[in-house]
PDB file of C-alpha atoms in Angstrom:
ATOM      1  CA  MET A   1      -0.992  16.798   9.298  1.00 80.00           C
ATOM      2  CA  GLN A   2       0.234  15.318   6.021  1.00 92.00           C
ATOM      3  CA  ILE A   3      -1.517  12.253   4.626  1.00 93.00           C
ATOM      4  CA  PHE A   4      -0.121  10.127   1.809  1.00 95.00           C
ATOM      5  CA  ARG A   5      -1.947   7.595  -0.373  1.00 95.00           C
ATOM      6  CA  ILE A   6       0.391   4.822  -1.525  1.00 94.00           C
ATOM      7  CA  LEU A   7      -0.420   2.343  -4.308  1.00 94.00           C
ATOM      8  CA  PHE A   8       1.849  -0.676  -4.683  1.00 93.00           C
ATOM      9  CA  HIS A   9       1.943  -4.200  -6.098  1.00 91.00           C
ATOM     10  CA  ASN A  10       1.965  -7.138  -3.695  1.00 87.00           C
ATOM     11  CA  ASN A  11       1.390 -10.805  -4.674  1.00 84.00           C
ATOM     12  CA  GLY A  12      -0.508  -9.998  -7.873  1.00 82.00           C
ATOM     13  CA  LYS A  13      -2.764  -7.432  -6.214  1.00 87.00           C
ATOM     14  CA  LEU A  14      -2.724  -3.635  -6.028  1.00 90.00           C
ATOM     15  CA  TYR A  15      -2.737  -2.324  -2.456  1.00 91.00           C
ATOM     16  CA  GLN A  16      -3.898   1.184  -1.545  1.00 92.00           C
ATOM     17  CA  LEU A  17      -2.839   2.383   1.904  1.00 92.00           C
ATOM     18  CA  HIS A  18      -2.796   5.727   3.707  1.00 92.00           C
ATOM     19  CA  ALA A  19       0.049   6.820   5.964  1.00 93.00           C
ATOM     20  CA  ARG A  20       1.458   9.872   7.728  1.00 93.00           C
ATOM     21  CA  GLN A  21       5.125   9.350   6.767  1.00 94.00           C
ATOM     22  CA  VAL A  22       6.736   8.271   3.502  1.00 95.00           C
ATOM     23  CA  SER A  23      10.471   8.558   2.873  1.00 93.00           C
ATOM     24  CA  GLN A  24      13.428   6.953   1.170  1.00 92.00           C
ATOM     25  CA  GLY A  25      14.370   3.879   3.171  1.00 83.00           C
ATOM     26  CA  ASP A  26      17.720   3.265   4.825  1.00 88.00           C
ATOM     27  CA  ILE A  27      18.153   0.342   2.444  1.00 89.00           C
ATOM     28  CA  TYR A  28      18.974   1.530  -1.078  1.00 91.00           C
ATOM     29  CA  GLY A  29      16.088   1.021  -3.513  1.00 91.00           C
ATOM     30  CA  PHE A  30      13.326   0.876  -0.902  1.00 94.00           C
ATOM     31  CA  VAL A  31      10.558   3.295   0.107  1.00 94.00           C
ATOM     32  CA  GLU A  32       9.805   3.466   3.834  1.00 95.00           C
ATOM     33  CA  ILE A  33       6.210   3.882   5.029  1.00 93.00           C
ATOM     34  CA  ARG A  34       5.343   4.626   8.668  1.00 93.00           C
ATOM     35  CA  ASP A  35       2.240   5.446  10.691  1.00 89.00           C
ATOM     36  CA  LEU A  36      -0.396   3.632   8.660  1.00 90.00           C
ATOM     37  CA  LEU A  37      -3.881   5.125   8.934  1.00 88.00           C
ATOM     38  CA  PHE A  38      -6.995   3.003   9.242  1.00 81.00           C
ATOM     39  CA  GLY A  39     -10.545   4.280   9.604  1.00 70.00           C
ATOM     40  CA  GLU A  40     -12.023   4.217  13.074  1.00 63.00           C
ATOM     41  CA  HIS A  41     -15.438   2.606  12.947  1.00 53.00           C
ATOM     42  CA  THR A  42     -17.953   4.136  15.325  1.00 52.00           C
ATOM     43  CA  ALA A  43     -20.988   2.641  13.591  1.00 55.00           C
ATOM     44  CA  LEU A  44     -22.058  -0.927  13.019  1.00 56.00           C
ATOM     45  CA  VAL A  45     -20.995  -0.810   9.363  1.00 60.00           C
ATOM     46  CA  ILE A  46     -17.521  -2.314   8.970  1.00 64.00           C
ATOM     47  CA  ASP A  47     -15.626  -2.639   5.699  1.00 67.00           C
ATOM     48  CA  PRO A  48     -14.266  -6.222   5.540  1.00 74.00           C
ATOM     49  CA  ALA A  49     -11.532  -5.283   3.033  1.00 72.00           C
ATOM     50  CA  GLU A  50     -10.135  -2.617   5.335  1.00 76.00           C
ATOM     51  CA  GLU A  51     -10.389  -4.951   8.329  1.00 79.00           C
ATOM     52  CA  LYS A  52      -8.359  -7.534   6.374  1.00 83.00           C
ATOM     53  CA  LEU A  53      -5.651  -4.915   5.693  1.00 83.00           C
ATOM     54  CA  LYS A  54      -5.700  -3.795   9.305  1.00 83.00           C
ATOM     55  CA  ALA A  55      -5.173  -7.385  10.450  1.00 84.00           C
ATOM     56  CA  GLU A  56      -2.411  -7.952   7.879  1.00 84.00           C
ATOM     57  CA  PHE A  57      -0.426  -4.907   9.031  1.00 84.00           C
ATOM     58  CA  GLU A  58      -1.228  -5.172  12.755  1.00 85.00           C
ATOM     59  CA  GLY A  59       1.900  -4.566  14.827  1.00 86.00           C
ATOM     60  CA  VAL A  60       3.943  -3.337  11.840  1.00 87.00           C
ATOM     61  CA  GLU A  61       6.028  -0.266  12.713  1.00 89.00           C
ATOM     62  CA  ARG A  62       7.241   0.413   9.194  1.00 91.00           C
ATOM     63  CA  ILE A  63       6.951  -1.046   5.719  1.00 91.00           C
ATOM     64  CA  LEU A  64       9.889  -1.173   3.322  1.00 94.00           C
ATOM     65  CA  LEU A  65       8.673  -1.478  -0.271  1.00 93.00           C
ATOM     66  CA  PRO A  66      10.972  -2.056  -3.256  1.00 93.00           C
ATOM     67  CA  MET A  67      10.808   1.028  -5.487  1.00 92.00           C
ATOM     68  CA  HIS A  68       9.732  -1.036  -8.501  1.00 91.00           C
ATOM     69  CA  ALA A  69       6.630  -2.254  -6.598  1.00 92.00           C
ATOM     70  CA  VAL A  70       5.363   1.303  -5.962  1.00 93.00           C
ATOM     71  CA  VAL A  71       2.886   2.565  -8.565  1.00 92.00           C
ATOM     72  CA  ARG A  72       2.379   6.060  -7.124  1.00 93.00           C
ATOM     73  CA  ILE A  73       2.450   8.136  -3.958  1.00 94.00           C
ATOM     74  CA  ASP A  74       0.024  11.050  -3.583  1.00 93.00           C
ATOM     75  CA  GLN A  75      -0.215  13.643  -0.848  1.00 93.00           C
ATOM     76  CA  VAL A  76      -3.945  14.003  -0.162  1.00 93.00           C
ATOM     77  CA  ALA A  77      -6.072  16.382   1.888  1.00 91.00           C
ATOM     78  CA  ALA A  78      -8.066  13.687   3.683  1.00 88.00           C
ATOM     79  CA  GLN A  79      -7.740  10.004   4.442  1.00 87.00           C
ATOM     80  CA  GLY A  80      -9.569   7.730   2.037  1.00 83.00           C
ATOM     81  CA  GLN A  81     -10.411   4.066   2.027  1.00 83.00           C
ATOM     82  CA  ASN A  82      -7.651   1.469   2.240  1.00 87.00           C
ATOM     83  CA  LYS A  83      -8.263  -1.416  -0.142  1.00 86.00           C
ATOM     84  CA  ILE A  84      -6.853  -4.315  -2.123  1.00 85.00           C
ATOM     85  CA  LEU A  85      -7.649  -4.349  -5.843  1.00 83.00           C
ATOM     86  CA  ASP A  86      -7.402  -7.270  -8.253  1.00 80.00           C
ATOM     87  CA  ILE A  87      -5.165  -6.747 -11.260  1.00 73.00           C
ATOM     88  CA  ASP A  88      -6.907  -8.655 -13.999  1.00 65.00           C
ATOM     89  CA  GLY A  89      -6.515  -6.198 -16.853  1.00 51.00           C
ATOM     90  CA  ILE A  90     -10.263  -5.660 -17.151  1.00 50.00           C
ATOM     91  CA  GLY A  91     -11.123  -2.023 -16.522  1.00 49.00           C
ATOM     92  CA  SER A  92      -7.656  -1.264 -15.221  1.00 54.00           C
ATOM     93  CA  ASN A  93      -5.116   1.097 -16.712  1.00 60.00           C
ATOM     94  CA  VAL A  94      -2.341  -0.119 -14.396  1.00 59.00           C
ATOM     95  CA  THR A  95       0.204  -2.500 -15.914  1.00 61.00           C
ATOM     96  CA  PRO A  96       2.280  -4.335 -13.328  1.00 60.00           C
ATOM     97  CA  PHE A  97       6.043  -3.981 -13.607  1.00 62.00           C
ATOM     98  CA  PRO A  98       7.641  -7.328 -14.422  1.00 65.00           C
ATOM     99  CA  LEU A  99       9.023  -8.807 -11.233  1.00 63.00           C
ATOM    100  CA  PRO A 100      11.813 -11.337 -10.978  1.00 66.00           C
ATOM    101  CA  GLY A 101      10.542 -14.841 -10.628  1.00 62.00           C
ATOM    102  CA  LYS A 102      10.248 -18.185 -12.262  1.00 55.00           C
ATOM    103  CA  ARG A 103      11.294 -18.208 -15.922  1.00 56.00           C
ATOM    104  CA  THR A 104       9.307 -20.259 -18.362  1.00 57.00           C
ATOM    105  CA  ASP A 105      11.675 -20.404 -21.360  1.00 55.00           C
TER     106      ASP A 105
END
């Protein structure tokens, strides 16, 4: 079974998700992600960040991400932790791609 780790920008944060399928989307310029993987908790310890992601993507069959929002896609041997990271520039070597939005000039 193939597992992919996908890092992408969303609302000023860096999301890290794991999925079984990643492909070019039917819509030009988009990456399609299917079959998201979330850890099954059999113990009493629950990661609130992963639970937040699980709730956010509950019922989603596929995600279409604009190519410019994707930072990287890795094929990995085992599923890791899904998480949301702050992009504040401190301790981060990831520079967000400028996104279209409100101009200030």
